[in-house]
Amino acid sequence: MITINKRIYNGRMRSNALFLVMSTLAAVFGLIWLALILSSLFYNGFSGISLKVFTEMTPPPGQDGGLANAIFGSVVMSLIAVGAGTPVGLLAGTYLAEYGRYSRVSDVVRFINDILLSAPSILIGLFIYVVVVATTHTFSGWAGAAALTVIVIPVVVRTTENMLLLVPNGLREAAAALGAPRSKIITLVTWRAARAGIVTGILLAVARISGETAPLLLTVLSNQFWSTHLGGPIASLPVMIYNFAMSPYEDWHKLAWAGALLITIAVLSLSIVARLLESSKKQ
Amino acid sequence: MVDIALNRAMSVSDIKEKAVKRGGAGDARFRAISFAAAALIVILFVGMMAAIAGGAFVSIQASGWSFLTSQAWNPVTDKFGALASIYGTLITSFLAMALAVPVGIGIAIFLTEICPLPLRRPIGIAIELLAGIPSIVYGIWGLFTFAPYFQEHVQPWIVDACADIPILQDIFAGPPYGIGIFTASFILAIMIIPFISAVTRDVFDTVPGQLKESAYALGCTTSEVVWNVVLPFSRTGVVGGAMLALGRALGETMAVTFVIGNSHRIHGSVFSPGTTISATIANEFTESVGDIYHSALIEEGLILFFISFVVLACAQIMLRILHKRAGGVSG
């Protein structure tokens, strides 16, 4: 009897050990590749970065140059997208959390929002192409900003709703007991209580759009020169990286790496700030 | 409440009465505006579907059902078929999922059950940060670093090793280009691994501690707890998370476009170049001339829309079921 039990017991221990080793190996495997990507990005990116990257225009092949116009274009389009998308997302998230928390309509909106949130971004590019570019007959910075806005809205909606749901109902009831109308309760009490979380959502939205390439490729094209004219094609970092990386020129590859590093640093620092805000709120 | 405030018997002055009424009107306006914003989301979604379908109309008329079954892709004669793109989209996503799901779930198990406590937070945060890195970074890494190394050091070796084995010699055949279906799938897999592990870890965290502790108290080993308690409890969530990742892989553009090779032909070998729906659109859209060519690319987008809509909708439904059961608020 005892010997049989021992065999079962040993078998269980062995399969457990195997299981632990396998999951540890999976973790090591995944982390190694991610470390490889980051290290080669930092190595190649830093070797391509100099002051010129920030001060000079994108060069023709074989000449020196930088990414100044592309950086400018990206920043401007992202700012417009966040400026336009945040109020809409904030209000829609507010409706879902405050007015229609338990209604059928909100369930539908929530569901569609979650699908938009992970919808392939190239489809958003096609959408804006058909609606904006095809009707105005020109690729433009405005179209690119519109595409980015469509990406920003669902991100802000999701985080706003989640953050407002965390606000204790006691706060709302206290304000209502003082006679405040619903709109005042929302703007003066719940929005304030959830402010850090909402800002986190906006930062995450910026991080999300700063690397988006596909929608810009279909709506803005690109431009080799300094341009502040949003009614026409304008340079942007992701599209520049795409064009330069696909080219056969060595100098352009270097600039592509430098641009990729800039985007990654921007995205990582935005997410880290967002995370710090979130955790400072919890304590 | 408003009636009480307006009660004359309480001797409310006219100014205060007006203020209350104004508050009521502002209230209704605020509610209407926020409802309009929520409705805009639905409008955006429906508009997106309508716009893409509208843009695809010319091509649907020109090609009919043969668009789905033909591999022809000839801009000169205006003959288009999306079969090669659809095949490429499905096969790259399938291969990527085959690698990323076990590894991603393994990482989640490692983080929730095995990893020493002080390391859990930092590794978890690192993985979540990596899930946010833009896909174009994965794309240029694949093109400049992975593909050349793979072409020179790994691919010839695999082709040689499989040359005499019946089925494998067809799967791993052909000249070592470096880029192709396999490389694209591999980069996709690495890209979605952090995503899968982040979602899966969150889902594992919904398993009540008492359940796991009771299983441990009965003498279960870690693997038995994971297989018999954690996974059964969180099954719908894990599947939902995996399908979210699949949705990402299906529609991913930049990580794939760089390394897939853009060839509109279906080959049996995973080392041969191919294309996906999103890579085709990204590569050819701005260069396409002619209404039918343009519209054919938009119709490919329409197909992608339907595929990813189905996958994402299933994912959301499964995640909702899990959250309801875990007693959380939906979402």
Coordinates of C-alpha atoms in Angstrom, one line a residue:
Chain A
M1 CA 0.0 0.0 0.0
I2 CA 2.6 2.5 1.1
T3 CA 4.8 1.9 -2.0
I4 CA 1.9 2.6 -4.3
N5 CA 1.0 5.8 -2.5
K6 CA 4.6 6.9 -2.7
R7 CA 4.6 6.3 -6.4
I8 CA 1.5 8.5 -6.9
Y9 CA 3.0 11.1 -4.6
N10 CA 6.3 11.2 -6.5
G11 CA 4.5 11.4 -9.8
R12 CA 2.5 14.4 -8.6
M13 CA 5.7 16.0 -7.4
R14 CA 7.4 15.4 -10.7
S15 CA 4.5 16.8 -12.8
N16 CA 4.4 19.8 -10.5
A17 CA 8.1 20.4 -10.9
L18 CA 7.8 20.0 -14.7
F19 CA 4.9 22.5 -14.7
L20 CA 6.9 25.0 -12.7
V21 CA 9.9 24.7 -14.9
M22 CA 7.7 25.1 -18.0
S23 CA 6.0 28.2 -16.9
T24 CA 9.3 29.7 -15.7
L25 CA 10.8 28.9 -19.1
A26 CA 7.9 30.6 -20.8
A27 CA 8.5 33.7 -18.7
V28 CA 12.2 33.6 -19.4
F29 CA 11.6 33.1 -23.2
G30 CA 9.1 35.9 -23.4
L31 CA 11.2 38.3 -21.4
I32 CA 14.4 37.5 -23.3
W33 CA 12.8 38.5 -26.7
L34 CA 11.4 41.7 -25.3
A35 CA 14.8 42.6 -23.7
L36 CA 16.5 41.9 -27.1
I37 CA 14.1 44.2 -28.9
L38 CA 14.5 47.0 -26.4
S39 CA 18.3 46.7 -26.3
S40 CA 18.7 46.7 -30.1
L41 CA 16.3 49.7 -30.2
F42 CA 18.3 51.6 -27.7
Y43 CA 21.6 50.7 -29.3
N44 CA 20.6 51.6 -32.8
G45 CA 18.5 54.5 -31.7
F46 CA 21.0 56.3 -29.6
S47 CA 23.7 55.9 -32.3
G48 CA 21.4 57.8 -34.6
I49 CA 20.4 60.5 -32.2
S50 CA 22.1 63.9 -32.3
L51 CA 21.1 67.5 -31.9
K52 CA 20.4 67.6 -35.6
V53 CA 17.5 65.2 -35.2
F54 CA 15.6 67.9 -33.4
T55 CA 16.7 70.9 -35.4
E56 CA 16.9 69.9 -39.1
M57 CA 14.4 68.8 -41.7
T58 CA 14.1 65.3 -43.1
P59 CA 16.9 65.0 -45.7
P60 CA 17.0 63.7 -49.2
P61 CA 19.0 60.5 -49.5
G62 CA 22.7 60.8 -48.9
Q63 CA 22.6 64.1 -47.0
D64 CA 22.5 65.0 -43.4
G65 CA 19.3 65.9 -41.7
G66 CA 16.9 65.5 -38.8
L67 CA 13.3 64.8 -38.0
A68 CA 12.2 68.3 -36.9
N69 CA 9.3 68.6 -39.3
A70 CA 8.1 65.1 -38.5
I71 CA 8.3 65.7 -34.8
F72 CA 6.3 68.9 -35.2
G73 CA 3.7 67.2 -37.3
S74 CA 3.2 64.4 -34.9
V75 CA 2.9 66.7 -31.9
V76 CA 0.4 69.0 -33.6
M77 CA -1.8 66.2 -34.8
S78 CA -1.7 64.5 -31.4
L79 CA -2.6 67.7 -29.6
I80 CA -5.6 68.4 -31.9
A81 CA -6.8 64.8 -31.5
V82 CA -6.5 64.9 -27.7
G83 CA -8.2 68.3 -27.6
A84 CA -11.1 67.1 -29.7
G85 CA -11.4 63.6 -28.4
T86 CA -11.1 64.3 -24.6
P87 CA -14.3 66.3 -24.1
V88 CA -16.3 63.8 -26.1
G89 CA -14.8 60.8 -24.3
L90 CA -15.2 62.5 -21.0
L91 CA -18.9 63.3 -21.5
A92 CA -19.7 59.9 -22.9
G93 CA -17.9 58.2 -20.0
T94 CA -19.8 60.4 -17.6
Y95 CA -23.1 59.4 -19.2
L96 CA -22.2 55.7 -18.9
A97 CA -21.2 56.0 -15.2
E98 CA -23.6 58.6 -13.9
Y99 CA -26.8 58.9 -15.8
G100 CA -27.2 55.5 -17.6
R101 CA -25.2 53.2 -15.3
Y102 CA -27.8 50.5 -15.3
S103 CA -29.7 51.2 -18.6
R104 CA -29.9 48.9 -21.6
V105 CA -28.7 51.7 -23.9
S106 CA -25.5 52.1 -21.9
D107 CA -24.8 48.4 -22.2
V108 CA -24.9 48.7 -26.0
V109 CA -22.7 51.8 -25.9
R110 CA -20.2 50.1 -23.6
F111 CA -20.0 47.1 -25.8
I112 CA -19.5 49.1 -29.0
N113 CA -16.9 51.3 -27.2
D114 CA -14.9 48.2 -26.2
I115 CA -14.9 47.0 -29.8
L116 CA -13.8 50.4 -31.1
L117 CA -11.1 50.3 -28.4
S118 CA -9.5 47.3 -30.0
A119 CA -10.6 47.7 -33.6
P120 CA -7.7 47.5 -36.1
S121 CA -6.4 51.1 -36.5
I122 CA -6.0 50.7 -40.3
L123 CA -9.8 50.4 -40.5
I124 CA -10.1 53.8 -38.8
G125 CA -7.7 55.1 -41.5
L126 CA -9.9 53.7 -44.2
F127 CA -13.0 55.2 -42.5
I128 CA -11.5 58.7 -42.4
Y129 CA -10.1 58.3 -45.9
V130 CA -13.6 57.6 -47.3
V131 CA -15.3 60.3 -45.2
V132 CA -12.7 63.1 -45.2
V133 CA -9.9 62.6 -47.8
A134 CA -12.2 61.3 -50.6
T135 CA -14.7 64.1 -50.1
T136 CA -12.2 67.0 -49.8
H137 CA -9.9 65.4 -52.5
T138 CA -6.8 66.0 -50.6
F139 CA -4.7 64.2 -48.0
S140 CA -4.4 66.5 -45.0
G141 CA -3.2 67.0 -41.5
W142 CA -6.8 67.6 -40.5
A143 CA -7.8 64.1 -41.8
G144 CA -4.9 62.6 -39.8
A145 CA -6.0 64.4 -36.6
A146 CA -9.6 63.2 -37.2
A147 CA -8.4 59.6 -37.5
L148 CA -6.4 60.0 -34.2
T149 CA -9.4 61.5 -32.6
V150 CA -11.5 58.4 -33.4
I151 CA -8.7 56.4 -31.6
V152 CA -8.6 58.7 -28.6
I153 CA -12.3 58.7 -27.8
P154 CA -12.9 55.1 -26.8
V155 CA -9.7 55.1 -24.6
V156 CA -10.9 58.2 -22.7
V157 CA -14.5 56.8 -22.4
R158 CA -13.3 53.5 -20.9
T159 CA -10.9 55.1 -18.3
T160 CA -13.4 57.9 -17.4
E161 CA -16.2 55.4 -16.8
N162 CA -14.0 53.1 -14.7
M163 CA -12.7 56.0 -12.6
L164 CA -16.1 57.4 -12.0
L165 CA -17.4 54.0 -10.9
L166 CA -14.7 54.1 -8.2
V167 CA -16.0 57.3 -6.6
P168 CA -18.0 56.3 -3.5
N169 CA -21.7 56.9 -3.7
G170 CA -21.7 58.6 -0.3
L171 CA -20.1 61.6 -1.9
R172 CA -22.8 61.9 -4.5
E173 CA -25.5 61.5 -1.9
A174 CA -23.9 64.1 0.4
A175 CA -23.9 66.6 -2.5
A176 CA -27.5 65.8 -3.4
A177 CA -28.6 66.2 0.2
L178 CA -27.1 69.7 0.1
G179 CA -29.5 70.4 -2.8
A180 CA -27.0 70.4 -5.6
P181 CA -28.4 69.5 -9.0
R182 CA -27.1 66.5 -10.8
S183 CA -24.9 68.4 -13.2
K184 CA -23.2 70.2 -10.3
I185 CA -22.7 66.9 -8.4
I186 CA -20.9 65.6 -11.5
T187 CA -18.7 68.6 -12.3
L188 CA -17.9 69.7 -8.8
V189 CA -17.8 66.4 -6.9
T190 CA -17.3 63.2 -8.9
W191 CA -15.1 64.7 -11.6
R192 CA -12.9 66.2 -8.9
A193 CA -12.7 63.0 -7.0
A194 CA -11.8 61.1 -10.1
R195 CA -9.5 63.7 -11.6
A196 CA -6.2 61.8 -11.3
G197 CA -7.7 58.7 -12.9
I198 CA -9.2 60.7 -15.8
V199 CA -5.9 62.4 -16.4
T200 CA -4.3 59.0 -16.5
G201 CA -6.7 58.0 -19.2
I202 CA -5.9 61.0 -21.3
L203 CA -2.1 60.3 -20.9
L204 CA -2.7 56.7 -22.0
A205 CA -4.7 57.9 -25.0
V206 CA -1.7 60.1 -26.0
A207 CA 0.6 57.2 -25.6
R208 CA -1.7 55.1 -27.7
I209 CA -1.8 57.5 -30.7
S210 CA 1.8 58.6 -30.7
G211 CA 2.9 55.4 -32.4
E212 CA -0.1 54.9 -34.7
T213 CA 1.2 54.6 -38.2
A214 CA -1.5 52.9 -40.3
P215 CA -4.2 55.5 -40.0
L216 CA -1.8 58.4 -40.8
L217 CA -0.4 56.5 -43.8
L218 CA -3.9 56.5 -45.4
T219 CA -4.9 60.0 -44.5
V220 CA -2.0 62.4 -44.2
L221 CA 0.7 60.9 -46.5
S222 CA 3.9 62.8 -45.7
N223 CA 6.0 65.8 -46.5
Q224 CA 9.7 66.4 -46.7
F225 CA 9.6 70.0 -45.7
W226 CA 8.7 72.2 -42.8
S227 CA 4.9 72.7 -43.1
T228 CA 2.4 74.2 -40.7
H229 CA -0.4 73.9 -43.2
L230 CA -2.8 71.3 -41.9
G231 CA -4.9 71.5 -45.0
G232 CA -2.3 69.5 -46.9
P233 CA 0.0 66.5 -46.4
I234 CA 2.2 67.0 -43.4
A235 CA 5.2 65.0 -42.0
S236 CA 4.7 62.8 -39.0
L237 CA 7.2 60.6 -37.1
P238 CA 5.5 57.2 -37.6
V239 CA 5.0 57.6 -41.3
M240 CA 8.5 59.0 -41.6
I241 CA 9.9 55.9 -39.9
Y242 CA 7.9 53.7 -42.2
N243 CA 9.1 55.4 -45.3
F244 CA 12.7 55.6 -44.2
A245 CA 12.9 52.0 -43.0
M246 CA 11.4 50.8 -46.3
S247 CA 14.0 52.8 -48.3
P248 CA 17.4 51.3 -49.4
Y249 CA 19.5 54.2 -47.9
E250 CA 21.7 53.7 -44.9
D251 CA 21.3 57.3 -43.5
W252 CA 17.5 57.0 -43.6
H253 CA 17.6 53.7 -41.7
K254 CA 19.6 55.5 -39.0
L255 CA 17.0 58.3 -38.8
A256 CA 14.2 55.6 -38.7
W257 CA 15.8 54.0 -35.6
A258 CA 16.3 57.4 -34.0
G259 CA 12.6 58.2 -34.6
A260 CA 11.5 54.8 -33.3
L261 CA 13.5 55.4 -30.1
L262 CA 11.9 58.9 -29.7
I263 CA 8.4 57.4 -30.0
T264 CA 9.2 54.6 -27.6
I265 CA 10.7 56.9 -25.0
A266 CA 7.7 59.2 -25.3
V267 CA 5.3 56.3 -24.9
L268 CA 7.1 54.7 -22.0
S269 CA 7.4 58.0 -20.1
L270 CA 3.8 58.8 -20.6
S271 CA 2.7 55.4 -19.3
I272 CA 5.1 55.6 -16.3
V273 CA 3.7 59.1 -15.4
A274 CA 0.1 57.7 -15.8
R275 CA 1.0 54.8 -13.6
L276 CA 2.5 57.1 -10.9
L277 CA -0.6 59.3 -10.9
E278 CA -2.8 56.2 -10.5
S279 CA -0.8 54.8 -7.6
S280 CA -0.5 58.1 -5.9
K281 CA -4.3 58.3 -6.0
K282 CA -4.8 54.9 -4.4
Q283 CA -2.8 55.7 -1.3
Chain B
M1 CA -37.2 67.7 -4.4
V2 CA -37.5 70.8 -6.6
D3 CA -41.2 71.1 -5.6
I4 CA -40.2 71.5 -1.9
A5 CA -37.6 74.1 -2.7
L6 CA -40.2 76.1 -4.7
N7 CA -42.8 75.9 -2.0
R8 CA -44.1 79.5 -1.4
A9 CA -44.7 78.7 2.2
M10 CA -41.0 78.5 2.7
S11 CA -40.7 82.1 1.6
V12 CA -38.1 81.6 -1.1
S13 CA -37.1 84.8 -2.7
D14 CA -37.6 85.3 -6.5
I15 CA -33.9 85.3 -7.1
K16 CA -33.4 81.9 -5.4
E17 CA -36.3 80.5 -7.2
K18 CA -34.8 81.5 -10.5
A19 CA -31.5 80.0 -9.6
V20 CA -33.1 76.7 -8.8
K21 CA -34.9 76.7 -12.1
R22 CA -31.8 77.6 -14.0
G23 CA -30.0 74.8 -12.2
G24 CA -32.7 72.4 -13.4
A25 CA -32.4 73.6 -17.0
G26 CA -28.6 73.3 -16.9
D27 CA -29.1 69.9 -15.5
A28 CA -31.2 68.8 -18.4
R29 CA -28.8 70.3 -20.9
F30 CA -25.8 68.6 -19.3
R31 CA -27.6 65.3 -19.4
A32 CA -28.5 65.8 -23.0
I33 CA -24.9 66.7 -24.0
S34 CA -23.4 63.7 -22.3
F35 CA -26.0 61.5 -23.9
A36 CA -25.2 62.9 -27.3
A37 CA -21.5 62.1 -26.6
A38 CA -22.4 58.6 -25.8
A39 CA -24.6 58.3 -28.9
L40 CA -21.7 59.6 -31.0
I41 CA -19.8 56.4 -30.2
V42 CA -22.5 54.3 -31.7
I43 CA -22.7 56.7 -34.7
L44 CA -18.9 56.5 -35.2
F45 CA -19.1 52.7 -35.2
V46 CA -22.1 52.6 -37.6
G47 CA -20.6 55.3 -39.7
M48 CA -17.3 53.4 -40.0
M49 CA -19.1 50.3 -41.2
A50 CA -21.2 52.3 -43.6
A51 CA -18.3 54.3 -45.0
I52 CA -16.1 51.2 -45.6
A53 CA -19.0 49.3 -47.2
G54 CA -19.8 52.3 -49.3
G55 CA -16.1 52.6 -50.5
A56 CA -16.1 48.9 -51.3
F57 CA -19.3 49.2 -53.4
V58 CA -17.5 49.6 -56.8
S59 CA -15.4 46.6 -56.2
I60 CA -18.2 44.4 -54.9
Q61 CA -20.1 45.2 -58.2
A62 CA -17.1 44.5 -60.3
S63 CA -15.9 41.3 -58.7
G64 CA -18.8 39.8 -56.9
W65 CA -18.2 36.7 -54.9
S66 CA -15.1 35.8 -56.8
F67 CA -13.3 38.4 -54.7
L68 CA -13.4 36.0 -51.9
T69 CA -12.3 32.9 -53.8
S70 CA -9.7 34.2 -56.3
Q71 CA -6.0 34.8 -55.8
A72 CA -5.7 37.0 -58.8
W73 CA -4.3 40.5 -58.0
N74 CA -3.7 42.3 -61.2
P75 CA -4.1 46.1 -61.2
V76 CA -3.5 46.3 -65.0
T77 CA -6.5 44.2 -66.0
D78 CA -8.5 45.2 -62.9
K79 CA -8.9 41.6 -61.7
F80 CA -8.8 41.4 -58.0
G81 CA -9.2 38.6 -55.5
A82 CA -8.5 38.7 -51.8
L83 CA -7.9 35.1 -51.1
A84 CA -4.1 35.4 -50.7
S85 CA -4.6 38.3 -48.2
I86 CA -7.3 36.5 -46.2
Y87 CA -5.1 33.3 -46.1
G88 CA -2.1 35.3 -45.0
T89 CA -4.1 37.1 -42.3
L90 CA -5.5 33.9 -40.9
I91 CA -2.3 31.9 -41.1
T92 CA 0.0 34.6 -39.5
S93 CA -2.5 35.1 -36.7
F94 CA -2.9 31.4 -36.2
L95 CA 0.8 30.8 -36.0
A96 CA 1.3 33.8 -33.8
M97 CA -1.4 32.6 -31.4
A98 CA 0.0 29.1 -31.3
L99 CA 3.3 30.5 -29.9
A100 CA 2.0 33.5 -27.9
V101 CA -0.9 31.8 -26.0
P102 CA 1.1 29.2 -24.2
V103 CA 4.0 31.6 -23.5
G104 CA 1.7 34.4 -22.4
I105 CA -0.3 32.1 -20.1
G106 CA 3.0 30.7 -18.8
I107 CA 4.1 34.2 -17.9
A108 CA 0.8 34.9 -16.1
I109 CA 1.1 31.7 -14.1
F110 CA 4.7 32.5 -13.3
L111 CA 3.7 35.9 -12.1
T112 CA 0.8 34.8 -10.0
E113 CA 2.0 31.5 -8.5
I114 CA 5.8 31.1 -8.8
C115 CA 7.6 34.5 -8.9
P116 CA 9.1 35.6 -5.6
L117 CA 6.8 38.3 -4.1
P118 CA 9.3 41.3 -4.3
L119 CA 9.7 40.6 -8.0
R120 CA 6.1 40.3 -8.9
R121 CA 5.2 44.0 -9.1
P122 CA 8.3 45.1 -11.2
I123 CA 8.0 42.3 -13.7
G124 CA 4.3 42.8 -14.0
I125 CA 4.7 46.5 -14.6
A126 CA 7.5 45.9 -17.1
I127 CA 5.2 43.6 -19.1
E128 CA 2.3 46.1 -19.0
L129 CA 4.7 48.8 -20.3
L130 CA 5.9 46.5 -23.0
A131 CA 2.3 45.9 -24.1
G132 CA 2.1 49.6 -24.9
I133 CA 5.1 49.9 -27.2
P134 CA 3.9 50.9 -30.7
S135 CA 3.9 48.1 -33.2
I136 CA 6.1 50.0 -35.7
V137 CA 9.0 49.4 -33.3
Y138 CA 8.5 45.7 -33.5
G139 CA 8.3 46.1 -37.3
I140 CA 11.6 47.8 -37.8
W141 CA 13.3 45.5 -35.3
G142 CA 12.0 42.6 -37.3
L143 CA 13.2 44.1 -40.6
F144 CA 16.6 45.3 -39.5
T145 CA 17.7 42.9 -36.7
F146 CA 15.7 39.7 -36.7
A147 CA 15.2 39.0 -40.4
P148 CA 18.9 39.3 -41.4
Y149 CA 20.1 37.1 -38.5
F150 CA 17.3 34.6 -39.1
Q151 CA 18.1 34.4 -42.8
E152 CA 21.8 33.9 -42.3
H153 CA 22.0 31.7 -39.2
V154 CA 18.7 29.9 -38.6
Q155 CA 16.7 29.5 -41.7
P156 CA 19.2 27.6 -43.9
W157 CA 19.8 25.2 -41.0
I158 CA 16.0 24.5 -40.6
V159 CA 15.6 24.0 -44.4
D160 CA 18.5 21.5 -44.5
A161 CA 17.3 19.7 -41.4
C162 CA 13.8 19.2 -42.8
A163 CA 14.9 18.4 -46.4
D164 CA 14.3 14.7 -46.1
I165 CA 11.3 14.6 -43.8
P166 CA 8.1 14.1 -45.8
I167 CA 5.6 16.8 -44.6
L168 CA 8.1 19.1 -43.0
Q169 CA 10.0 19.5 -46.2
D170 CA 7.0 21.3 -47.7
I171 CA 6.3 23.4 -44.7
F172 CA 9.9 24.6 -44.3
A173 CA 10.8 24.8 -48.0
G174 CA 12.3 27.4 -50.2
P175 CA 15.1 29.8 -50.4
P176 CA 15.9 31.6 -47.1
Y177 CA 14.6 35.2 -47.7
G178 CA 14.6 36.1 -44.1
I179 CA 11.2 37.8 -44.5
G180 CA 8.0 35.9 -45.0
I181 CA 5.0 34.3 -43.3
F182 CA 7.1 32.7 -40.5
T183 CA 9.0 35.9 -39.6
A184 CA 5.8 37.9 -39.6
S185 CA 4.0 35.4 -37.4
F186 CA 7.0 35.4 -35.0
I187 CA 7.1 39.1 -34.6
L188 CA 3.4 39.2 -34.2
A189 CA 3.7 36.6 -31.4
I190 CA 6.3 38.6 -29.6
M191 CA 4.1 41.6 -29.9
I192 CA 1.0 40.0 -28.4
I193 CA 2.8 38.0 -25.6
P194 CA 2.9 41.0 -23.2
F195 CA -0.7 41.7 -24.0
I196 CA -1.9 38.2 -23.4
S197 CA 0.0 37.9 -20.1
A198 CA -1.2 41.2 -18.8
V199 CA -4.9 40.3 -19.5
T200 CA -4.5 36.7 -18.2
R201 CA -2.8 37.9 -15.0
D202 CA -5.7 40.3 -14.4
V203 CA -8.1 37.4 -15.0
F204 CA -6.2 35.1 -12.6
D205 CA -6.4 37.8 -10.0
T206 CA -10.2 37.5 -10.0
V207 CA -9.9 34.0 -8.6
P208 CA -10.9 34.3 -4.9
G209 CA -7.9 33.6 -2.6
Q210 CA -10.0 31.2 -0.4
L211 CA -10.6 28.9 -3.3
K212 CA -6.8 28.5 -4.0
E213 CA -6.0 28.3 -0.3
S214 CA -8.6 25.6 0.3
A215 CA -7.0 23.6 -2.5
Y216 CA -3.6 24.0 -1.1
A217 CA -4.9 23.0 2.3
L218 CA -6.1 19.8 0.8
G219 CA -2.6 19.1 -0.2
C220 CA -2.7 20.1 -3.9
T221 CA 0.5 20.9 -5.7
T222 CA 0.8 24.3 -7.5
S223 CA 0.2 22.7 -10.9
E224 CA -3.0 21.0 -9.5
V225 CA -4.2 24.2 -8.1
V226 CA -3.7 26.0 -11.5
W227 CA -5.3 23.2 -13.5
N228 CA -8.2 22.4 -11.2
V229 CA -9.0 25.7 -9.5
V230 CA -7.5 28.7 -11.2
L231 CA -8.1 27.8 -14.9
P232 CA -11.6 26.4 -14.5
F233 CA -12.7 29.5 -12.6
S234 CA -11.1 31.9 -15.0
R235 CA -11.6 29.9 -18.3
T236 CA -13.9 32.3 -20.0
G237 CA -11.7 35.2 -19.1
V238 CA -8.6 33.5 -20.4
V239 CA -10.3 32.7 -23.7
G240 CA -11.7 36.2 -23.9
G241 CA -8.2 37.7 -23.4
A242 CA -6.8 35.4 -26.0
M243 CA -9.5 36.4 -28.4
L244 CA -8.7 40.1 -27.8
A245 CA -5.1 39.3 -28.6
L246 CA -6.3 37.5 -31.7
G247 CA -8.3 40.6 -32.7
R248 CA -5.0 42.6 -32.4
A249 CA -3.0 40.1 -34.4
L250 CA -5.6 40.0 -37.2
G251 CA -5.6 43.7 -37.7
E252 CA -2.0 44.4 -37.0
T253 CA -0.4 46.4 -39.7
M254 CA 3.0 47.8 -39.0
A255 CA 4.6 44.8 -37.3
V256 CA 3.6 42.7 -40.3
T257 CA 4.0 45.0 -43.3
F258 CA 7.8 45.3 -42.9
V259 CA 8.5 41.6 -42.9
I260 CA 5.8 39.8 -44.9
G261 CA 7.2 40.4 -48.4
N262 CA 3.9 41.5 -50.0
S263 CA 3.3 38.7 -52.5
H264 CA -0.2 37.9 -53.6
R265 CA 0.3 34.2 -53.9
I266 CA -0.4 31.3 -51.6
H267 CA 2.5 29.0 -50.9
G268 CA 2.6 25.9 -48.8
S269 CA 5.9 26.9 -47.2
V270 CA 5.9 29.2 -44.2
F271 CA 9.2 30.6 -45.3
S272 CA 7.8 32.0 -48.5
P273 CA 6.7 35.7 -48.7
G274 CA 2.9 36.4 -48.5
T275 CA 0.7 39.2 -47.5
T276 CA -2.1 40.1 -45.1
I277 CA -5.2 42.3 -45.5
S278 CA -3.7 45.1 -43.5
A279 CA -0.3 44.8 -45.1
T280 CA -1.8 44.9 -48.6
I281 CA -3.8 48.1 -47.7
A282 CA -0.8 49.8 -46.1
N283 CA 1.5 48.9 -49.0
E284 CA -0.7 49.7 -52.0
F285 CA -3.4 52.1 -50.9
T286 CA -1.7 55.5 -51.5
E287 CA -0.1 54.2 -54.8
S288 CA -3.3 52.6 -56.2
V289 CA -4.7 54.2 -59.3
G290 CA -8.2 53.6 -60.7
D291 CA -11.5 53.3 -59.0
I292 CA -11.7 49.5 -59.0
Y293 CA -8.2 49.0 -57.6
H294 CA -8.9 51.5 -54.8
S295 CA -12.3 50.1 -54.1
A296 CA -10.8 46.5 -54.0
L297 CA -8.4 47.6 -51.2
I298 CA -11.3 49.1 -49.3
E299 CA -13.3 45.8 -49.8
E300 CA -10.4 44.0 -48.2
G301 CA -10.8 46.4 -45.3
L302 CA -14.5 45.4 -45.1
I303 CA -13.6 41.8 -44.9
L304 CA -11.1 42.6 -42.1
F305 CA -13.8 44.6 -40.4
F306 CA -16.2 41.6 -40.3
I307 CA -13.5 39.1 -39.2
S308 CA -12.3 41.3 -36.4
F309 CA -15.8 42.4 -35.4
V310 CA -16.8 38.7 -34.8
V311 CA -13.6 37.9 -32.9
L312 CA -13.8 41.1 -30.7
A313 CA -17.5 40.7 -30.0
C314 CA -16.9 37.1 -28.8
A315 CA -14.0 38.3 -26.7
Q316 CA -16.1 41.0 -25.0
I317 CA -19.0 38.7 -24.3
M318 CA -16.7 36.1 -22.7
L319 CA -15.0 38.8 -20.5
R320 CA -18.4 40.1 -19.5
I321 CA -19.5 36.6 -18.4
L322 CA -16.4 36.3 -16.3
H323 CA -16.8 39.7 -14.6
K324 CA -20.5 39.0 -13.8
R325 CA -19.5 35.8 -12.2
A326 CA -16.7 37.4 -10.2
G327 CA -19.3 39.9 -8.9
G328 CA -17.5 42.9 -10.4
V329 CA -18.9 45.8 -12.3
S330 CA -19.3 45.1 -16.0
G331 CA -16.3 46.1 -18.2

